[in-house]
């Protein structure tokens, strides 16, 4: 568990170390994608791996997201364990046919005779004017389709443990990274370990309200919890970590206790992860105990690059705290915490 | 050799004729995209391959599956939607697979197995195996961007793969000339740096020879890929068991030419009657056996609905 | 309104007539896609239009879903109103980049200076062993992304009215057809009319439970209602028609009355339309009145072609009635209606 | 003509230099993909176009936008994220647009405007207009399947469009030779039936002449499309205001050659000092004015967040 170790790593180095250790452990693991072998090494997450494992196992690819996804699937059918990297989740829209129509379905439509152990890493952008096409968190698409697994680690510890598991998993895993989380630091054991599907983590205990924060919004939820303390609201914060399979049990148990659920997603609400979590919790707890719910996510618009509008586009610790305040106290109180600099967002500095 | 070709071609033809005959009874629970008229391509290529070589195809893969040695009983059972089907009834006729025979997949979405074949070839090379991959697709798949992306990558990496375009001139009812300005599929492959060759007229012998030579070179370690455009012709409707000349998108005359040059007829002439009859009777027995097998095979258990979504 | 007319048309002819009338009315409307000009004429929905409007305005396309979607967008930027047809919704996975990253975002990211009035028609398959890749109802993807509109008409009347509106609409509209609905017949006025976004239809009044049926499941819901009558359960059935923008008000009003909601979707539940509708209703009615909910949709697996399994994969009138029975009576009663032949499903005969 | 070229090239160069100079102050709220070193392509092409002709580009479209007559004040305001930006601050530097100048769009996703340009050309033909479309993209976009699908369709329909590949040899830090087996982008276009020509060395004059001739033919009613591969070079880092030679993916020597042949320097030599000074001072004034405009422009209203998602 995170506390057992003293060593601190950045999320970037945790991803790099997980890949390094798994590639050393299993020669069937290969790593490819645009620019994995370039000087920037995907924010550093692939740094040194080309030198260590050679150009056959670590290679940059042409700009061909559709075919390269098929290549990953085909290589997996032949016994390899490909990791395919995309520096923007938005680019996965070019790979949807292979992901949805082939990767998710091969095991089933071939009667269980094949498996597609691929890991698709993709990154969500924020800030610095990235705008419409470099900011989407579209993982709900992959939660919708049976046959895929989806994980969105928020800490360096989980980044490593989930990636190690994802590589060993025999099903296609969509591994979602948030570029701002890349700069987080935290304890990471050097020895290899896995953080397995179907287990959420309670990141802060509380009794008044259950706050589920997905991907980067987990960070904002933990900050919001601090704001809420100042008004004597005790929030329990949960990080689902794995979105598919989703550990709804842990969330349900928390809401059974608190009676209040606020899901803060790093994506749009409509047909998103927040809709699914709310629906599942209601289905489980209806007629067992009354529950009030709230969803927060991106504004239902396209992401604007100008900071003045972008700040309104994303939920943040203050807007989350304000919404939770109303959820707990009831009504529309218009309460807003005063900004605390010690809770400032980690700034993502350009060039993006 | 000729006897081998004849057996392979005749067998596939007869199996599909039987499928067409049974289809109206509704016992077949899957759409059927018959290869009747196109058998020469799959046979010519697969006769030149080893059992450990790998093939990927499209929804029109009956001939490919059979030519590569796919299990007939399990194929018919799959069409019947039965538990003994090659995909336990969970694939249907468009997703035939036979792991032992290395028929590694077929897709209902045009062009989508091309990059998988490339990825498989990448793995074979990395694993230092000397098996090769053959990727089958139609002239319609050439319209898709993934065709180009796949060839570009395969050429870039010099992979042990042979691309086989079965050009029957039509995508459903739309002629190649309405989808591609030039009749130059080989040039499209050459643009990515692949050696490419067109083989006209269902020439099973020539296909066999050229593929054999290419495979030899690949096994000898020379760099791939290779590209072949095999001109062929679909005699039945795009999907289903019937003729479709009444639709008017093509003429009976156009088909006649291909019927005349049908390699099955040609080869039959060269065989002595006795051997021919032996082959044909063996095939008939095999077909009876396979359909009987499918008939008797049980339906999948209800519990099967929920299995095979994820690994254990 | 439907009742005002005596003329009956099939859904196919309703789509054809809407296209015909709009193309005659507005020379900027063009129609293209694979096989729109072939002898089968997309189930007949494009029959005769090539002859009437010529090959410049009606044309088949190469198998290039990605580029042809971009072509539609570009033509729309130049003032045309393209209708792009796909015989399978599954094939839209090849067009996701243009749909999600361009069509949905152009108006916004260009500051409102452009619009993309395209209609993307796509069909959902069922039966006859279509299997994994010819059976998906993936419209929740499009409900998730701001900038797109989504409609799934279930009657010939709405098929025509919604398509006429979709063509005139200045935003991209995903027009979803179900192949079995194509064979439905119903009253369709000859004169042009529109069925506008943001208005659901109550297709049967009731007081005990609100049954929302999406796409083809609307038909099964109406049948289920008949089964439920036999056990004195009076179901109100709602057809949302437009999924984005969604008329949640009509559904909420119904649930306010019934207190019970069952959403039957023609797709998977996870992050699907049923999750969104449940979440919205709960958000609106919590603390106003107690509500019990239930979601039904595809089994959370890949679609199997063999009929024995496919029958278990889809909700149907009996399984819907059984689930609603439990929702209304409470508990798990295991009640199943006996099949009524007069409620038999319209059979979709191959060749598919 | 030379004065016109000089003015256009110098102007774009100086504007981007100013952007690079301001960038570290964080006043620019958007990533910048500078065209410095590549101006000749946009200028050569756009000087041959009419105001009613249309262009589409990539995220690296500062030069294209300016060469086609896009409003400078609104461009800088867009980079600043201000309300007077060419997209009201809702696009950013990667989505420049100017409807009057017929700069119809730019995308941050590589290759995605190519089919839009084709669709626009289809509409122009249907509308019997004699304007033409120019589609700009890089050598990286050639890897994408949509490039091939788009060329195939444009050729099939004979559309009034000119494809302009700005080949600067790199996709971010990855050289063309690591993405494409052969250095033959023109052949890839020819495979789809397009006449294609490579123009080396930032030759603004030659680009202008060849595009002019092609446009003339298109207006005269001869069938398109045309394809040009213009060899050029990006002098700054892929994104951002700095050099990047320290990254080691390319050498300073490689760049030197392009600096030596920089058309701006070449043209400067042919101009008499007075005219040159006049041009340069006008440009400096225009730049000062534009940045001042951007500085003074207000931020968008909060309400703008919710507008422009759907039409009224
Ligand atoms: C991506 C995609 N688009 C469209 C279709 C519909 N479709 C099914 S088969 C077919 C024709 C394919 O033609 P070709 O590749 O020549 O194969 P053939 O049927 O001639 O063997 C089409 C368009 C599909 N299955 N997949
Ligand atoms: C589809 C897609 N894949 C990857 C990227 C990431 N990316 C941004 S720019 C770029 C390089 C494009 O190179 P090129 O087309 O030659 O244009 P240049 O930057 O050289 O002008 C890449 C790979 C992207 N934006 N879109
Ligand atoms: Mg064909
Ligand atoms: Mg480049």
PDB file of N, CA, C and O and ligand atoms in Angstrom, chain B residues 38 138-140 166-172 179, ligand 3:
ATOM      1  N   UNK B  38     -15.177 -17.632 -57.002  1.00  0.00           N
ATOM      2  CA  UNK B  38     -13.919 -17.036 -56.551  1.00  0.00           C
ATOM      3  C   UNK B  38     -12.984 -18.048 -55.889  1.00  0.00           C
ATOM      4  O   UNK B  38     -11.936 -17.664 -55.355  1.00  0.00           O
ATOM      5  N   UNK B 138     -11.268  -7.579 -50.509  1.00  0.00           N
ATOM      6  CA  UNK B 138     -11.826  -7.332 -51.835  1.00  0.00           C
ATOM      7  C   UNK B 138     -11.415  -5.990 -52.411  1.00  0.00           C
ATOM      8  O   UNK B 138     -10.711  -5.209 -51.768  1.00  0.00           O
ATOM      9  N   UNK B 139     -11.873  -5.724 -53.612  1.00  0.00           N
ATOM     10  CA  UNK B 139     -11.573  -4.443 -54.265  1.00  0.00           C
ATOM     11  C   UNK B 139     -12.224  -3.282 -53.526  1.00  0.00           C
ATOM     12  O   UNK B 139     -11.748  -2.146 -53.605  1.00  0.00           O
ATOM     13  N   UNK B 140     -13.285  -3.558 -52.797  1.00  0.00           N
ATOM     14  CA  UNK B 140     -13.936  -2.493 -52.028  1.00  0.00           C
ATOM     15  C   UNK B 140     -13.073  -2.031 -50.870  1.00  0.00           C
ATOM     16  O   UNK B 140     -13.033  -0.848 -50.535  1.00  0.00           O
ATOM     17  N   UNK B 166      -8.823  -9.815 -53.730  1.00  0.00           N
ATOM     18  CA  UNK B 166      -9.719 -10.568 -54.610  1.00  0.00           C
ATOM     19  C   UNK B 166     -10.589  -9.559 -55.339  1.00  0.00           C
ATOM     20  O   UNK B 166     -11.614  -9.128 -54.814  1.00  0.00           O
ATOM     21  N   UNK B 167     -10.144  -9.171 -56.537  1.00  0.00           N
ATOM     22  CA  UNK B 167     -10.898  -8.152 -57.263  1.00  0.00           C
ATOM     23  C   UNK B 167     -11.979  -8.792 -58.129  1.00  0.00           C
ATOM     24  O   UNK B 167     -11.708  -9.295 -59.212  1.00  0.00           O
ATOM     25  N   UNK B 168     -13.194  -8.762 -57.619  1.00  0.00           N
ATOM     26  CA  UNK B 168     -14.342  -9.257 -58.399  1.00  0.00           C
ATOM     27  C   UNK B 168     -15.113  -8.082 -59.005  1.00  0.00           C
ATOM     28  O   UNK B 168     -16.242  -8.232 -59.460  1.00  0.00           O
ATOM     29  N   UNK B 169     -14.468  -6.901 -58.947  1.00  0.00           N
ATOM     30  CA  UNK B 169     -14.990  -5.687 -59.606  1.00  0.00           C
ATOM     31  C   UNK B 169     -16.169  -5.020 -58.910  1.00  0.00           C
ATOM     32  O   UNK B 169     -16.553  -3.908 -59.290  1.00  0.00           O
ATOM     33  N   UNK B 170     -16.762  -5.692 -57.941  1.00  0.00           N
ATOM     34  CA  UNK B 170     -17.941  -5.088 -57.320  1.00  0.00           C
ATOM     35  C   UNK B 170     -17.823  -5.004 -55.806  1.00  0.00           C
ATOM     36  O   UNK B 170     -17.255  -5.891 -55.168  1.00  0.00           O
ATOM     37  N   UNK B 171     -18.343  -3.925 -55.271  1.00  0.00           N
ATOM     38  CA  UNK B 171     -18.609  -3.808 -53.845  1.00  0.00           C
ATOM     39  C   UNK B 171     -20.136  -3.805 -53.746  1.00  0.00           C
ATOM     40  O   UNK B 171     -20.786  -2.843 -54.155  1.00  0.00           O
ATOM     41  N   UNK B 172     -20.678  -4.897 -53.267  1.00  0.00           N
ATOM     42  CA  UNK B 172     -22.112  -5.142 -53.353  1.00  0.00           C
ATOM     43  C   UNK B 172     -22.523  -4.961 -54.810  1.00  0.00           C
ATOM     44  O   UNK B 172     -22.162  -5.785 -55.634  1.00  0.00           O
ATOM     45  N   UNK B 179     -15.995   3.788 -57.965  1.00  0.00           N
ATOM     46  CA  UNK B 179     -15.381   4.049 -56.654  1.00  0.00           C
ATOM     47  C   UNK B 179     -13.926   4.461 -56.757  1.00  0.00           C
ATOM     48  O   UNK B 179     -13.384   5.064 -55.831  1.00  0.00           O
TER      49      UNK B 179
HETATM   50 MG1  LIG E   3     -15.508  -6.921 -54.632  1.00  0.00          MG
END
